[in-house]
Coordinates of C-alpha atoms and ligand atoms in Angstrom, one line a residue:
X860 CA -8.6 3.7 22.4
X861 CA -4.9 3.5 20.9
X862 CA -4.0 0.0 22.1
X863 CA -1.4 -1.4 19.7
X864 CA -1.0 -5.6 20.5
X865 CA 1.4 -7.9 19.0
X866 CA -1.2 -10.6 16.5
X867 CA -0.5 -13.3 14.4
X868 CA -1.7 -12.8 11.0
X869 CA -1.0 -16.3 9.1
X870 CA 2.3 -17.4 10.4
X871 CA 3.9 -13.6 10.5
X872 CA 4.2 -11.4 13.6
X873 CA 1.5 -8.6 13.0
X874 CA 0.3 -5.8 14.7
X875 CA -2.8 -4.7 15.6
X876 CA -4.0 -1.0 15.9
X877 CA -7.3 -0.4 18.1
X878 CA -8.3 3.1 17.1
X879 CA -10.9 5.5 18.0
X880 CA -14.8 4.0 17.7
X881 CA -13.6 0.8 17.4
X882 CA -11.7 1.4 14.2
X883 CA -9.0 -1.4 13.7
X884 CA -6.0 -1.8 11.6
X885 CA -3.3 -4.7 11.1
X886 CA 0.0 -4.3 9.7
X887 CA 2.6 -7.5 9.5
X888 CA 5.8 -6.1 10.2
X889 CA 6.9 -8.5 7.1
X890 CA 7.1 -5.8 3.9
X891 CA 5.0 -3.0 6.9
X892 CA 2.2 -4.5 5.4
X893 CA -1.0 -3.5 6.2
X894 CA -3.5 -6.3 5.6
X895 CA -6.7 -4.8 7.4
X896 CA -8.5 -2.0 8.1
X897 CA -11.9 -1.3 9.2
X898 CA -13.4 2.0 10.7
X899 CA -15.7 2.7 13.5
X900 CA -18.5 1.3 10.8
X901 CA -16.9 -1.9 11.5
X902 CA -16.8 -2.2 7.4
X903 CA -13.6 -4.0 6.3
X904 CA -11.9 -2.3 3.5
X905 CA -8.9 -3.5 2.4
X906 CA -8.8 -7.1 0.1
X907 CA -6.1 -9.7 1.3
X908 CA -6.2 -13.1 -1.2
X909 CA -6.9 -16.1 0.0
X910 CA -4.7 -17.6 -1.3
X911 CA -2.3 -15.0 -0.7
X912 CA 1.2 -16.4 0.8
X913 CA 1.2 -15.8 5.0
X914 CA 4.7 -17.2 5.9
X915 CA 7.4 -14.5 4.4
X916 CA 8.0 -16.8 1.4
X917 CA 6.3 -14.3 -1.0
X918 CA 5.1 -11.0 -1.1
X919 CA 1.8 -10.8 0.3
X920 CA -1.6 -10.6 -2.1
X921 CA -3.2 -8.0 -0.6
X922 CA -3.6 -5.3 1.8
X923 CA -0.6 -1.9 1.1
X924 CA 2.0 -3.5 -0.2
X925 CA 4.8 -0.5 0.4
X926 CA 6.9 -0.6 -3.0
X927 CA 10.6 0.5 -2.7
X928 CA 12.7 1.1 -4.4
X929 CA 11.5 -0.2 -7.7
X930 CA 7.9 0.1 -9.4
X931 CA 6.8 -2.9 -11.3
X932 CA 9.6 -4.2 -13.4
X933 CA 11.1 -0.6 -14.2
X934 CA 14.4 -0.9 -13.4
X935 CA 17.0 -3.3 -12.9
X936 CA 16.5 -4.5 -9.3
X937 CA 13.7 -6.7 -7.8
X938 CA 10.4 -6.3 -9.0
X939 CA 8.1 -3.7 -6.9
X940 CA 11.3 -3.8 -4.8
X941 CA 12.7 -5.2 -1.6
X942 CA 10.3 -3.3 0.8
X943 CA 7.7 -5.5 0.8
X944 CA 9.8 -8.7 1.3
X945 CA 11.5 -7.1 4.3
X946 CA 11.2 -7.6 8.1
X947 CA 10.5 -4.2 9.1
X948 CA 10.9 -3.3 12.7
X949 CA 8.1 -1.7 15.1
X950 CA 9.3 1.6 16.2
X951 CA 6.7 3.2 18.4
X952 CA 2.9 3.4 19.1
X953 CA 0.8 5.3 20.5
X954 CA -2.5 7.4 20.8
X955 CA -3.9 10.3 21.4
X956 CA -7.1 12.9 20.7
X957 CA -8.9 10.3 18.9
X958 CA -5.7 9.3 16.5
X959 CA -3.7 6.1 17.5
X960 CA -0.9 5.3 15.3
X961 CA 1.9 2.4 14.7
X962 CA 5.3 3.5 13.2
X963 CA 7.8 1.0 11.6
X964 CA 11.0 1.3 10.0
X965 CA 13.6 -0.7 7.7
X966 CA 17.3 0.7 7.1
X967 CA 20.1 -1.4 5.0
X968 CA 20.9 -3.5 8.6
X969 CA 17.6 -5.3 8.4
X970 CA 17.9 -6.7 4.6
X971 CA 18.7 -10.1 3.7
X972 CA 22.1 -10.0 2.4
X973 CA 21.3 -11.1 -1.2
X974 CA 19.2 -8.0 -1.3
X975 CA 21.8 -5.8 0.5
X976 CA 24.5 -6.3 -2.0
X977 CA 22.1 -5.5 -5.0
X978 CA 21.0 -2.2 -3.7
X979 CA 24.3 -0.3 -1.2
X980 CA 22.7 2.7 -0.6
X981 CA 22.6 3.3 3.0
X982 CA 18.8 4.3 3.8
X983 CA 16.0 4.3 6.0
X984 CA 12.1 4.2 5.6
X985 CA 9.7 5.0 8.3
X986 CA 6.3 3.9 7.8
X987 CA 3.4 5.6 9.7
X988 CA 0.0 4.3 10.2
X989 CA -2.6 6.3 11.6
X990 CA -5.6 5.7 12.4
X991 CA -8.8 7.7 13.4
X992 CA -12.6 7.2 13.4
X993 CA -13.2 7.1 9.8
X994 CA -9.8 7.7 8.2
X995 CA -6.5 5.7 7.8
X996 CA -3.5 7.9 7.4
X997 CA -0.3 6.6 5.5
X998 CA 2.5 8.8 5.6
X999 CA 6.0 7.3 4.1
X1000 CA 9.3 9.0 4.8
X1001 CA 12.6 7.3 2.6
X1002 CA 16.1 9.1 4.1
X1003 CA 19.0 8.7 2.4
X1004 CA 21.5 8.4 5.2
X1005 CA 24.5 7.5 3.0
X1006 CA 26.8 10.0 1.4
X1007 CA 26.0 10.0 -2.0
X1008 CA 22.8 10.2 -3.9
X1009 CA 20.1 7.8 -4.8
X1010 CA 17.2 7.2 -6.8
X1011 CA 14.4 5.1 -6.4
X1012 CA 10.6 4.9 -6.7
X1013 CA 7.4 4.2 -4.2
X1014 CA 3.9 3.4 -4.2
X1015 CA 1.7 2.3 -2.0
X1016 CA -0.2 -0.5 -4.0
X1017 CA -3.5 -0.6 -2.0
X1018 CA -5.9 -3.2 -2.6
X1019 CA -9.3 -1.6 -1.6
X1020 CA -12.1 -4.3 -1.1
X1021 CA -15.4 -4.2 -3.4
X1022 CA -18.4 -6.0 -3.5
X1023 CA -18.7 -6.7 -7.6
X1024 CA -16.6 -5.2 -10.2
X1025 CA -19.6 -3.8 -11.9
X1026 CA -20.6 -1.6 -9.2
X1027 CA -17.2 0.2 -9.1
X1028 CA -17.0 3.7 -10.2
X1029 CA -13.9 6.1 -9.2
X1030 CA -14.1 9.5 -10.0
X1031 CA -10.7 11.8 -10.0
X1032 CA -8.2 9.9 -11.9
X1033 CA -9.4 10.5 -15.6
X1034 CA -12.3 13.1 -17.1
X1035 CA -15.8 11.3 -15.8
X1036 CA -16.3 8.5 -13.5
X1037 CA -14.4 5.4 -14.5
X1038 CA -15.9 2.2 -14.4
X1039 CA -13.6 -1.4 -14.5
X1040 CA -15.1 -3.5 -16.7
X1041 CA -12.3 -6.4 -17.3
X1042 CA -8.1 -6.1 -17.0
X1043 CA -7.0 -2.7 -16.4
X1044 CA -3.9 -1.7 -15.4
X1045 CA -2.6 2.3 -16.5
X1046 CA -0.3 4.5 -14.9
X1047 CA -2.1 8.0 -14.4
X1048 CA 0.6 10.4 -14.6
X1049 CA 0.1 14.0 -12.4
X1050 CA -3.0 13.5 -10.6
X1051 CA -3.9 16.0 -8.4
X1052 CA -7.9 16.1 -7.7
X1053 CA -8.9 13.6 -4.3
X1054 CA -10.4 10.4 -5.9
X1055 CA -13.5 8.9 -4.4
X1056 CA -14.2 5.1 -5.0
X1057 CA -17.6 4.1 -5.0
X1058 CA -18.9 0.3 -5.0
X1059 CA -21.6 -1.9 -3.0
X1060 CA -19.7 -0.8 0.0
X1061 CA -20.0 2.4 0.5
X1062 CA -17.5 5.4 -0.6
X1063 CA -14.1 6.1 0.0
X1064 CA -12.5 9.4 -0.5
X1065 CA -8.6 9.1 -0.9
X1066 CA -6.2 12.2 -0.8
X1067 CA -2.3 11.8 -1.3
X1068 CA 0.8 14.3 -1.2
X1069 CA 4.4 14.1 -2.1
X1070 CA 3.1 10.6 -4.7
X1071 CA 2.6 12.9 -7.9
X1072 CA 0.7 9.2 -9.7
X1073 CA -2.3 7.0 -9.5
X1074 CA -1.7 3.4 -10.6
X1075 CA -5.3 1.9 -11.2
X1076 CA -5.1 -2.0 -11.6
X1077 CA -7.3 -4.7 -11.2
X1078 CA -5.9 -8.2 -13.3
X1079 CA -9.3 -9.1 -14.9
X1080 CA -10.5 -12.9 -15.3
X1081 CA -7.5 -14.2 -17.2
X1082 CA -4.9 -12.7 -15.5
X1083 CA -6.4 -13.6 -12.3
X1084 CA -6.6 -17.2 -13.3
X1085 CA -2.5 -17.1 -13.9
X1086 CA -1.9 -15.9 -10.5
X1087 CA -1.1 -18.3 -8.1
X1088 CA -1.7 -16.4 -5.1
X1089 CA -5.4 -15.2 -6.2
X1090 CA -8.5 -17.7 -6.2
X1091 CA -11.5 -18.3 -8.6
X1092 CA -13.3 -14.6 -8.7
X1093 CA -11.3 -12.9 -6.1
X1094 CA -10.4 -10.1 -8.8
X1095 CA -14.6 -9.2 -8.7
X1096 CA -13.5 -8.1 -5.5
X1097 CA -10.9 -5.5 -5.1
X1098 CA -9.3 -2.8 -7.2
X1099 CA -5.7 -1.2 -6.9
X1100 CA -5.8 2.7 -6.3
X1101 CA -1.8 3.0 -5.6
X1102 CA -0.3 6.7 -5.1
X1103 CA 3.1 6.2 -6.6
X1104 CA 5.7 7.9 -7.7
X1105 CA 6.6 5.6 -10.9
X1106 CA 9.2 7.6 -12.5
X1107 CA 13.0 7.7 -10.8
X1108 CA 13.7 10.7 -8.1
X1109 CA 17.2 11.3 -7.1
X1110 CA 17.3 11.9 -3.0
X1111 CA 20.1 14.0 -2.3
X1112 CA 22.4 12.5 1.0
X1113 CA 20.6 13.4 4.0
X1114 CA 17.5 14.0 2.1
X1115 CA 13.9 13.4 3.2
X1116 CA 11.0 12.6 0.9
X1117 CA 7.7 11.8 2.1
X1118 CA 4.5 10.3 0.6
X1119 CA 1.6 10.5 2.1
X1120 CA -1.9 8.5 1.8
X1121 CA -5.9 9.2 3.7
X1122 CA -8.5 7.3 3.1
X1123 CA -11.6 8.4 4.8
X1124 CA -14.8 6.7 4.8
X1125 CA -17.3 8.9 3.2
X1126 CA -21.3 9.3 3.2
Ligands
LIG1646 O1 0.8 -1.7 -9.9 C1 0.3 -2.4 -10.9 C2 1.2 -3.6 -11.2 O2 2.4 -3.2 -11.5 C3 0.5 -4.5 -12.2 O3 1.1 -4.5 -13.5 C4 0.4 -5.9 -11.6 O4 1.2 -6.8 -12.1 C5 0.5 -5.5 -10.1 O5 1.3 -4.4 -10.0 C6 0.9 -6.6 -9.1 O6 2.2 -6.9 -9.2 P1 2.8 -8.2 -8.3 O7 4.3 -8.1 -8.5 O8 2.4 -7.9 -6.9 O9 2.2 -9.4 -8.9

């Protein structure tokens, strides 16, 4: 229990989490991007594409992409920001009383310099990744350690794995359960109920603090067939619950904000 290993996941550096009861998570340190999780179940619950990109050229098509400092195309910078296009850096590891974890950060000296000079606030994020039994534990910190203020946004686009479209249901984000039937793709402003995801594969109950939104997106069948990165019926197969925080904060210098994700496997 809590043995962290340097993988290969595609053609990136990756690192793999061994948790308690044979839970298992990997996380590229490209974009901190976790790509796999399973719990002591053994279920895997998190979709990665196929076709999805596994060399750095591209963000990945999958797994928790961590967005920062952008959402989506709102704003002027890169969409869903540089974070997830960004060699983070592996910062410690460890485990203990049935938790292991992996922690990685990013700070303005590990950006390519293109994306440097669009963005000059000095910063750093620390991604935690925790892992227990049944529950994976996200927990985002963004410092501003410059001397003037920022503002940016986050999510943490998870791609939760399905079996079929049709037997998706997620309760929390809207009055009754809500079932994906084609393309959807809303921001769900203020939630603040846990959400559980049903489909084929069981239940998932997901909690989040500091991440006042839900982003709920899955591309439907046209969509899907304009992404390059996706193949034939992959989008049958996941759906996006992403805790974000979609509208602009301004982080004071020295400031702290965290965001925090669980998802626990439930009966
Ligand atoms: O979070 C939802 C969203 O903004 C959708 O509009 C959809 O385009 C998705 O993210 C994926 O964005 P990407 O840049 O990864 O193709």
């Amino acid at each position: 229990m809590g043995a962290v290993t340097m993988v290969e996941y595609g053609a990136l550096p990756a690192v793999r989490i061994e948790g308690p009861g044979g839970a298992q998570a990997t996380i590229t340190l490209f974009g901190a991007h976790l790509v796999s999780w399973a719990g002591a179940d053994g279920q895997e619950r998190i979709f990665c594409s196929k076709r999805s990109a596994l060399d750095g050229s591209r963000p990945i098509r999958g797994g928790v992409p961590v967005i920062f400092p952008q959402f989506a195309a709102r704003g002027t910078g890169m969409r869903h920001g540089f974070a997830r296009v960004s060699t983070w850096r592996l910062a410690g590891s460890g485990g203990e009383g049935g938790m292991a974890f992996a922690q990685f950060e990013l700070n303005e000296n590990d950006l390519a310099p293109g994306v440097a000079a669009a963005w000059p606030n000095p910063f750093s994020l620390a991604l935690r990744v925790e892992l227990l039994a049944d529950e994976l534990r996200l927990s985002l910190d963004v410092t501003n350690t410059g001397t003037q203020a920022f503002e940016f946004s986050s999510a943490l686009h998870t791609y939760f794995l399905t079996d079929r479209m049709a037997n998706v249901g997620i309760e929390g984000v809207q009055a009754g359960e809500m079932l994906i039937t084609d393309k959807y793709d809303h921001i769900h402003f203020g939630v603040t109920e846990p959400i559980v995801l049903r489909s084929g594969l069981g239940a998932l109950r997901l909690e989040q603090q500091g991440f006042p939104d839900v982003v709920v997106w899955n591309p439907g069948a046209a969509d899907s067939a304009a992404l390059a990165d996706m193949e034939g019926d992959e989008y049958q197969h996941f759906v996006c619950i992403e805790p974000a925080l979609v509208e602009p904060v301004a982080l004071d210098a020295g400031g702290t904000w965290t965001g925090r994700h669980q998802i626990r496997v439930a009966a």
